[in-house]
Every structure is written in C-alpha cells, then in structure tokens.
Coordinates of C-alpha atoms in Angstrom, one line a residue:
M224 CA 92.3 -27.5 -105.5
S225 CA 93.0 -25.4 -102.7
V226 CA 90.8 -24.9 -99.7
E227 CA 90.5 -21.5 -98.3
P228 CA 90.5 -21.3 -94.6
T229 CA 87.2 -20.4 -92.9
P230 CA 87.3 -17.2 -91.2
P231 CA 86.8 -17.3 -87.5
P232 CA 83.3 -16.5 -86.2
Q233 CA 82.7 -13.0 -85.4
P234 CA 81.4 -12.2 -81.9
S235 CA 77.6 -11.6 -82.1
E236 CA 75.8 -8.7 -80.6
P237 CA 74.0 -9.3 -77.4
V238 CA 70.5 -10.4 -77.8
P239 CA 68.0 -8.6 -75.8
P240 CA 66.0 -10.7 -73.4
G241 CA 62.6 -11.8 -74.7
T242 CA 63.7 -11.7 -78.3
P243 CA 62.3 -14.7 -80.1
A244 CA 64.7 -17.2 -81.4
P245 CA 65.3 -17.1 -85.1
G246 CA 62.7 -19.0 -87.0
A247 CA 60.2 -18.8 -84.0
Y248 CA 56.7 -17.7 -84.6
P249 CA 56.6 -14.0 -84.1
A250 CA 54.2 -12.9 -81.3
A251 CA 51.4 -10.8 -82.4
G252 CA 51.4 -8.8 -79.3
P253 CA 51.7 -9.1 -75.4
Y254 CA 49.1 -11.2 -73.5
A255 CA 48.1 -10.8 -69.9
A256 CA 49.1 -13.8 -67.8
P257 CA 46.2 -15.8 -66.5
G258 CA 45.1 -14.8 -63.0
P259 CA 45.6 -17.2 -60.1
Y260 CA 41.9 -18.1 -59.9
T261 CA 40.8 -18.1 -63.6
S262 CA 41.6 -19.8 -66.8
P263 CA 41.3 -17.9 -70.1
G264 CA 37.7 -17.6 -71.0
M265 CA 36.5 -19.6 -67.9
P266 CA 35.0 -18.1 -64.7
Y267 CA 36.3 -19.2 -61.3
A268 CA 33.7 -21.5 -59.8
G269 CA 35.3 -22.1 -56.4
P270 CA 33.8 -20.9 -53.0
P271 CA 34.0 -17.1 -52.3
S272 CA 37.0 -16.1 -50.3
P273 CA 36.3 -15.2 -46.6
Y274 CA 39.0 -12.6 -46.6
G275 CA 39.2 -9.0 -47.5
P276 CA 41.0 -7.5 -50.4
Y277 CA 44.4 -8.0 -48.7
G278 CA 43.8 -11.5 -47.4
Q279 CA 43.2 -10.4 -43.7
P280 CA 40.0 -11.1 -41.5
P281 CA 37.7 -8.1 -41.0
A282 CA 38.2 -6.2 -37.7
T283 CA 35.8 -7.1 -34.8
T284 CA 34.6 -5.3 -31.7
N285 CA 36.3 -6.3 -28.5
G286 CA 33.9 -8.0 -26.0
L287 CA 35.6 -6.7 -22.9
A288 CA 35.1 -3.1 -24.2
I289 CA 31.4 -3.8 -24.4
G290 CA 31.3 -5.3 -20.9
S291 CA 33.2 -2.3 -19.6
L292 CA 30.7 0.2 -21.0
V293 CA 27.7 -1.9 -19.7
S294 CA 29.2 -2.1 -16.2
G295 CA 29.8 1.6 -16.2
I296 CA 26.2 2.3 -17.2
V297 CA 24.4 0.1 -14.7
C298 CA 26.7 1.0 -11.8
C299 CA 26.2 -2.3 -10.1
L300 CA 29.9 -3.1 -9.8
P301 CA 31.8 0.1 -10.8
P302 CA 35.3 -1.3 -10.3
L303 CA 34.5 -4.2 -12.7
G304 CA 33.9 -1.8 -15.6
L305 CA 37.2 -0.1 -14.9
V306 CA 39.2 -3.4 -14.9
L307 CA 37.4 -4.6 -18.1
G308 CA 38.2 -1.3 -19.8
V309 CA 41.9 -1.5 -19.1
F310 CA 42.3 -5.1 -20.3
S311 CA 40.2 -4.4 -23.4
L312 CA 42.5 -1.6 -24.5
R313 CA 45.5 -4.0 -24.3
Q314 CA 43.6 -6.6 -26.4
I315 CA 42.5 -4.0 -28.9
R316 CA 46.1 -2.9 -29.6
K317 CA 47.4 -6.5 -29.9
R318 CA 44.5 -7.8 -32.1
G319 CA 43.7 -4.7 -34.1
Q320 CA 40.1 -4.8 -32.9
N321 CA 37.5 -2.1 -32.7
G322 CA 35.9 -0.8 -29.5
K323 CA 38.5 1.6 -28.2
G324 CA 35.8 4.3 -27.8
L325 CA 33.5 1.9 -25.9
A326 CA 36.4 0.9 -23.5
V327 CA 37.3 4.6 -22.8
A328 CA 33.7 5.4 -22.1
G329 CA 33.4 2.4 -19.8
I330 CA 36.5 3.4 -18.0
V331 CA 35.3 7.0 -17.5
R332 CA 31.8 6.0 -16.3
S333 CA 33.2 3.3 -14.0
S334 CA 35.7 5.7 -12.5
V335 CA 33.0 8.2 -11.7
S336 CA 30.8 5.6 -10.3
T337 CA 33.6 4.2 -8.2
L338 CA 34.4 7.6 -6.8
L339 CA 30.7 8.2 -5.9
V340 CA 30.5 4.8 -4.1
L341 CA 33.6 5.6 -2.1
L342 CA 32.2 9.1 -1.2
G343 CA 29.0 7.5 -0.2
L344 CA 30.7 5.0 2.0
L345 CA 32.8 7.7 3.7
T346 CA 29.7 9.9 4.4
G347 CA 27.4 7.1 5.4
Q348 CA 24.9 7.7 2.6
I349 CA 25.3 4.2 1.2
Q350 CA 24.5 2.7 4.5
E351 CA 21.4 4.9 4.9
A352 CA 20.2 4.1 1.4
F353 CA 20.8 0.4 2.0
K354 CA 18.9 0.5 5.3
A355 CA 16.0 2.4 3.7
F356 CA 15.9 -0.2 0.9
N357 CA 15.9 -3.0 3.4
D358 CA 13.2 -1.3 5.5
G359 CA 11.1 -0.8 2.3
M360 CA 11.5 -4.5 1.4
R361 CA 10.5 -5.6 4.9
E362 CA 7.4 -3.3 4.8
A363 CA 6.4 -4.6 1.4
A364 CA 6.8 -8.2 2.5
S365 CA 4.8 -7.5 5.7
A366 CA 1.9 -5.8 3.8
R367 CA -1.4 -7.7 4.3
M368 CA -5.0 -7.2 3.3
P369 CA -7.3 -6.0 6.1
M370 CA -9.5 -9.0 5.5
D371 CA -6.7 -11.3 6.7
L372 CA -6.2 -9.5 10.0
R373 CA -7.6 -10.9 13.3
T374 CA -9.9 -9.0 15.6
G375 CA -7.8 -6.7 17.9
Q376 CA -4.9 -6.3 15.6
C377 CA -3.7 -2.7 14.9
F378 CA -2.3 -1.5 11.6
L379 CA -0.8 1.3 9.5
D380 CA -2.6 2.2 6.3
E381 CA -0.7 4.5 3.9
A382 CA -3.6 5.0 1.5
E383 CA -5.2 8.4 1.4
E384 CA -8.9 8.9 2.2
G385 CA -11.0 7.7 -0.8
E386 CA -8.1 5.7 -2.3
Y387 CA -7.9 1.9 -2.6
T388 CA -5.9 0.2 0.1
L389 CA -3.3 -2.0 -1.4
G390 CA -2.2 -3.5 1.9
V391 CA -1.8 -2.6 5.6
R392 CA 1.1 -3.3 8.0
V393 CA 0.4 -4.8 11.4
V394 CA 1.9 -3.0 14.3
D395 CA 1.7 -3.1 18.1
C396 CA -1.4 -1.3 19.4
A397 CA 0.9 0.5 21.9
A398 CA 2.5 2.3 18.9
P399 CA 0.8 5.0 16.8
H400 CA -1.5 3.3 14.3
D401 CA -4.3 4.2 11.8
G402 CA -6.8 1.6 12.7
E403 CA -7.8 -1.4 14.8
I404 CA -9.7 -4.4 13.5
T405 CA -13.1 -4.9 15.2
G406 CA -14.2 -7.9 13.2
R407 CA -14.9 -9.2 9.7
F408 CA -17.8 -11.0 8.0
E409 CA -18.7 -12.7 4.7
V410 CA -21.0 -11.0 2.2
T411 CA -23.6 -13.4 0.9
G412 CA -26.7 -13.3 -1.3
F413 CA -25.1 -12.0 -4.5
D414 CA -24.5 -14.0 -7.6
R415 CA -22.3 -11.3 -9.1
W416 CA -20.5 -8.1 -8.2
P417 CA -22.9 -6.0 -6.2
G418 CA -21.1 -2.7 -6.8
E419 CA -19.2 -0.4 -4.5
K420 CA -22.2 1.5 -3.2
E421 CA -23.9 -1.6 -2.0
L422 CA -20.8 -3.0 -0.4
E423 CA -20.2 0.3 1.3
R424 CA -23.7 0.4 2.6
I425 CA -23.5 -3.2 4.0
G426 CA -20.1 -2.5 5.5
Q427 CA -21.2 0.7 7.2
E428 CA -24.2 -1.0 8.8
R429 CA -22.5 -4.1 10.0
C430 CA -19.2 -2.4 11.0
D431 CA -21.1 0.1 13.1
T432 CA -22.6 -2.8 15.1
L433 CA -19.2 -4.6 15.4
G434 CA -17.6 -1.4 16.5
A435 CA -20.2 -0.7 19.2
A436 CA -19.7 -4.2 20.6
Y437 CA -15.9 -3.9 20.4
A438 CA -15.6 -0.5 22.2
L439 CA -18.3 -0.5 24.9
D440 CA -16.6 2.2 26.9
T441 CA -17.5 5.0 24.4
W442 CA -15.9 7.6 26.7
T443 CA -12.5 6.3 25.7
L444 CA -13.2 7.2 22.0
G445 CA -12.0 10.6 20.8
E446 CA -14.2 12.9 18.8
E447 CA -12.4 11.9 15.5
V448 CA -12.7 8.1 15.9
W449 CA -14.8 6.5 13.2
S450 CA -16.0 3.2 12.1
L451 CA -14.0 1.8 9.2
S452 CA -14.9 -0.8 6.6
Y453 CA -12.7 -2.4 3.9
F454 CA -14.5 -4.2 1.1
P455 CA -13.2 -5.9 -2.0
D456 CA -13.1 -4.3 -5.5
R457 CA -14.5 -5.9 -8.6
R458 CA -11.4 -7.9 -9.4
S459 CA -11.0 -9.2 -5.9
W460 CA -14.6 -10.2 -5.8
A461 CA -14.2 -12.1 -9.1
E462 CA -11.2 -13.9 -7.5
G463 CA -13.4 -15.1 -4.6
E464 CA -12.8 -12.4 -1.9
H465 CA -16.2 -11.6 -0.5
R466 CA -15.2 -10.6 3.0
I467 CA -15.5 -7.1 4.6
A468 CA -13.1 -6.1 7.4
C469 CA -14.3 -3.6 10.0
G470 CA -12.2 -1.4 12.2
L471 CA -11.9 1.8 14.3
G472 CA -9.7 4.7 13.3
G473 CA -9.6 8.3 12.5
E474 CA -7.9 11.1 10.6
E475 CA -5.1 11.2 13.3
R476 CA -3.2 8.1 14.4
T477 CA -4.2 6.8 17.8
Q478 CA -2.0 5.1 20.4
G479 CA -3.2 2.3 22.6
S480 CA -6.0 -0.2 22.1
L481 CA -9.6 1.0 22.0
R482 CA -10.9 -2.4 22.9
S483 CA -13.3 -2.6 25.8
D484 CA -15.5 -5.7 25.4
R485 CA -16.2 -9.0 27.2
T486 CA -12.5 -9.9 26.8
T487 CA -11.2 -6.9 28.7
L488 CA -14.0 -5.7 31.0
T489 CA -14.9 -6.9 34.5
P490 CA -18.4 -8.3 35.0
D491 CA -19.5 -5.1 36.8
Q492 CA -18.1 -2.9 34.1
L493 CA -19.7 -4.9 31.4
A494 CA -23.1 -4.9 33.2
F495 CA -23.1 -1.1 33.6
L496 CA -22.1 -0.4 30.0
T497 CA -24.6 -2.9 28.7
H498 CA -27.4 -0.9 30.4
A499 CA -26.1 2.6 30.0
N500 CA -24.9 2.6 26.4
P501 CA -28.4 2.1 24.8
I502 CA -29.5 5.4 26.3
E503 CA -26.6 7.1 24.6
D504 CA -27.3 5.4 21.3
A505 CA -31.0 6.3 21.4
V506 CA -30.3 9.9 22.1
L507 CA -27.8 10.1 19.2
A508 CA -30.5 8.7 16.9
Q509 CA -32.4 12.0 17.0
P510 CA -34.1 12.7 13.7
D511 CA -33.1 15.5 11.4
T512 CA -36.7 16.7 10.9
E513 CA -38.2 19.5 13.0
P514 CA -41.3 19.0 15.1
E515 CA -43.0 21.6 12.9
D516 CA -42.5 19.3 9.9
G517 CA -43.9 16.2 11.5
I518 CA -44.3 15.8 15.3
E519 CA -44.9 12.1 15.0
T520 CA -41.2 11.4 14.1
D521 CA -39.9 13.4 17.1
R522 CA -42.3 11.9 19.5
A523 CA -41.4 8.4 18.4
W524 CA -37.7 9.3 19.0
A525 CA -38.5 10.6 22.5
A526 CA -40.4 7.4 23.3
E527 CA -37.4 5.3 22.3
V528 CA -35.1 7.3 24.6
R529 CA -37.5 6.8 27.5
E530 CA -37.7 3.1 26.8
A531 CA -33.9 2.9 26.9
I532 CA -33.8 4.8 30.2
D533 CA -36.4 2.5 31.7
R534 CA -34.6 -0.7 30.7
A535 CA -31.4 0.7 32.3
R536 CA -33.2 1.6 35.5
T537 CA -34.6 -1.9 35.8
G538 CA -31.4 -3.7 35.1
L539 CA -29.2 -1.5 37.3
K540 CA -31.5 -1.8 40.3
A541 CA -31.6 -5.6 40.0
R542 CA -27.8 -6.0 40.3
T543 CA -25.8 -6.1 43.5
W544 CA -22.9 -3.7 43.0
P545 CA -19.5 -3.5 44.8
Q546 CA -19.5 -1.5 48.0
S547 CA -17.5 1.3 46.5
A548 CA -20.0 1.8 43.7
R549 CA -23.3 1.5 45.6
A550 CA -23.7 5.1 46.6
P551 CA -23.0 6.7 43.2
M552 CA -25.1 3.9 41.5
A553 CA -28.1 4.8 43.7
A554 CA -27.8 8.5 42.8
Y555 CA -27.5 7.6 39.2
V556 CA -30.6 5.4 39.2
T557 CA -32.5 8.2 41.0
S558 CA -31.5 10.6 38.2
L559 CA -32.8 8.1 35.7
D560 CA -36.2 8.1 37.4
A561 CA -36.5 11.9 36.9
A562 CA -35.3 11.6 33.3
S563 CA -37.8 8.9 32.5
R564 CA -40.7 11.1 33.6
Q565 CA -39.5 14.1 31.6
W566 CA -38.9 12.1 28.4
A567 CA -42.4 10.6 28.8
K568 CA -43.8 14.2 28.7
L569 CA -41.7 14.9 25.6
A570 CA -43.0 11.8 23.9
A571 CA -46.6 12.8 24.7
A572 CA -46.3 16.4 23.3
K573 CA -49.4 17.3 21.3
D574 CA -47.8 19.8 19.0
A575 CA -44.4 21.5 18.2
D576 CA -44.9 24.2 20.9
A577 CA -45.5 21.6 23.6
F578 CA -42.5 19.6 22.3
W579 CA -40.1 22.5 22.5
E580 CA -41.5 23.4 26.0
Q581 CA -40.3 20.0 27.4
Y582 CA -37.2 19.5 25.2
D583 CA -34.5 21.4 27.1
R584 CA -35.5 20.0 30.4
A585 CA -35.4 16.5 29.1
W586 CA -31.8 17.0 27.9
E587 CA -30.8 18.5 31.3
L588 CA -32.0 15.5 33.2
L589 CA -29.9 13.0 31.3
P590 CA -27.5 11.8 34.1
E591 CA -24.2 12.3 32.4
D592 CA -22.5 13.7 35.6
G593 CA -23.9 10.9 37.7
S594 CA -22.7 8.4 35.1
G595 CA -19.2 9.8 35.6
E596 CA -19.2 9.0 39.3
V597 CA -20.3 5.5 38.7
R598 CA -17.7 5.0 36.0
K599 CA -15.0 6.3 38.3
A600 CA -16.1 3.8 41.0
L601 CA -16.1 0.9 38.5
G602 CA -12.7 1.8 37.0
L603 CA -14.0 3.0 33.7
A604 CA -13.2 6.3 31.8
A605 CA -14.7 9.0 34.0
T606 CA -14.3 12.0 31.7
P607 CA -16.8 12.3 28.8
P608 CA -15.4 12.9 25.3
A609 CA -15.4 16.5 23.9
A610 CA -18.3 15.6 21.7
P611 CA -21.0 13.0 22.1
G612 CA -19.6 9.5 21.6
G613 CA -20.8 6.9 19.2
H614 CA -19.9 5.0 16.2
G615 CA -20.1 7.1 13.1
S616 CA -19.0 6.0 9.7
A617 CA -15.8 6.9 8.0

C-alpha cells in the first residue's frame, strides 16, 4: 500500500481585518459602541458635568476691568482707573476672560479725567474749587438757629424775605451783617401749635419792645432798619422749640453794632434818652383816622403826646447835668414848655376845624433841633434820621 505524499499547503489569501473567524457567529450588523457615560439601555445617573461641551470652564468677566470702568466714571482717583485698565487687559489675554470693552472704556474715561485734573492743577481751578468746598463746609458747620444766639450777636441770613430760615451764621458786628439779636423769649400758654399768624403777632409785639430797649439812641437807626422776629414752625414746635428770637435788621446789610442800652450808654446819656424817647414814640402812634371821622381818637392821641412831653420836662429839670450840657438842656426844656401848651390846645379841640387849626403849630414846636444840641453835648448821635425813627416790624 502506497502512501501518496501530501501536497504542501498553498499560501492563503490575506484575510481582511474584522472578518470573523471561520465558524464564528456571523454579526447581524454593526453596533455603536457604548458611550463613556452610559450603558446600553441605562441612563447615566451621575452628577451633571460643570464644564461646557469641550470640557473647558465658561468665560468670566475680569474684575479689574470692572474696577477700571467704575474709577473712570466716579472720577475720584482718575489714575487708578487707568492702571486697573492696563492690568486687566493683560489678565484678559492670559486667562481668556471677558471685559475687554469695560477695560478700554475705563482707560479712556480715566485718561480724560486725569488730563482734566492736571489742567485744573495747572490753572488753579482745583485749588479754588477745593477752597470753595471747604468754605461751604465751614459755613454749613457754623450755621445756627437764631433762637440759640445771644443778645448782641450779629449774623448773616441767606434766606429771602418770606422764606423759612434754615440757619444763620454768626459774624463780627463790625463786618456787614443782616441782623443783630436784641433778645429772645419763651412762648407760653399754648397746649398745641398756635399757628404762624399768632406766633407772628406775639413776636412782633414783644420784639418791638425788646428792640426799643436795645437801641435807645434811635437816631443811629437808618430808615430801613426794622424789628425782626424768628419763630418756630410746626415741626420745631412739636419737637419742643417754643422760643422766639428778636433782632434788628433791614433790607440792606448794616455795619457796626446798633446797640445803645444800659450796657453801652453813660448815666447821662441813658437819663436823657429815657425821658426823650417816649415823646417820639407817642408822636409816631398817631392814629390813621381823620378828625372828621372821629375827633375823640385824635384828641386822645394829642393828650398822650402832651403827657409824654410833661414827664420829660419834669425828669430833665430834676437832674443835674454836666457843665457842657447845661445850656443846651435848659433851652431844650424851655422848648418843651411851649410844646406842652400847644399840644394841650390840640387835645382840647372841640371839632375837626379847631383840631386842624392847632395841628401844624403843635408839630412845629416839637424840639427836634434843640434835642440835637443836647445830644451833641452828651456824645449821642446829633443828626436825626432821614425819616422819623422808631421800631417798625419787618
């Protein structure tokens, strides 16, 4: 039995990659590989990814860029905004952050502000503005309510006529000022807010009296000097402020103190003014009615003037005056004698015609010229004001 030799194996053809081995179960088709976060048919239950679709953190806005813009807007420290803007641009490029537009805007604004500051320093405007600011702060800090001022203090009041005064500033009386405090008093007798009209009435009445006692030498008062009163509003009243402050002032600012009372006058000056001023006050109280409308009112007024003249005559005659004032004082008292007789005739007028017949002569005999000579001898104001003096209400 012969054995035939086995032929040598023939070289096989190359098998393409992925071809199943002989006898393997043929694949029905291609399947997608499971994703990295899921299993076939099972959802991923892990925590959500904090990253974006490419696995990088979301871009943020650079903080220095925001600070640069804010510094450029407020203009408090212009160079700071410029520096912050430059550093923020470097960080934005390195970190890939947002905010380039903010940084550029901050740099531009800060650059402009810095140039303006430098220009102001060179021209002196910054110094002037700073000085004005400091002056304003000092004035605000020194503002006080009139009720808190002492008698004799002078002040500036920036409020317009009819406006509420929010505060006044005390100044030296030698400097121009709006008013001078003549006194203050407490309003009593009210359980609740009495109203502006009532407080104004009380203030006018009491402040006229305080002003008359504060400035006895009325010839030093100009035509436009008035009696002032400062009273609390409803809110201040509710908070416990019930005082009224009185003063002297006018439409134009005055310079120098108007005070002429017991603290500034000599005994002789005080004695003369104490007797002479009531004549002036009585004359200025002339009624507005005409004798034809009611002679009784005008006769009563004339009688009051005569009584003031007689009291002055008696008091002035009883005092011993300095040698330099005796001659003018004697002439003044003699003129008061004649004036007393004439005003007595005016007070006794039977009708309007008789009243007018004596009226002009009574005014002519008022010894204003003789009063000037006495004033000069005593060292008082010797020139009468342009208009009759007195203490009117503002």
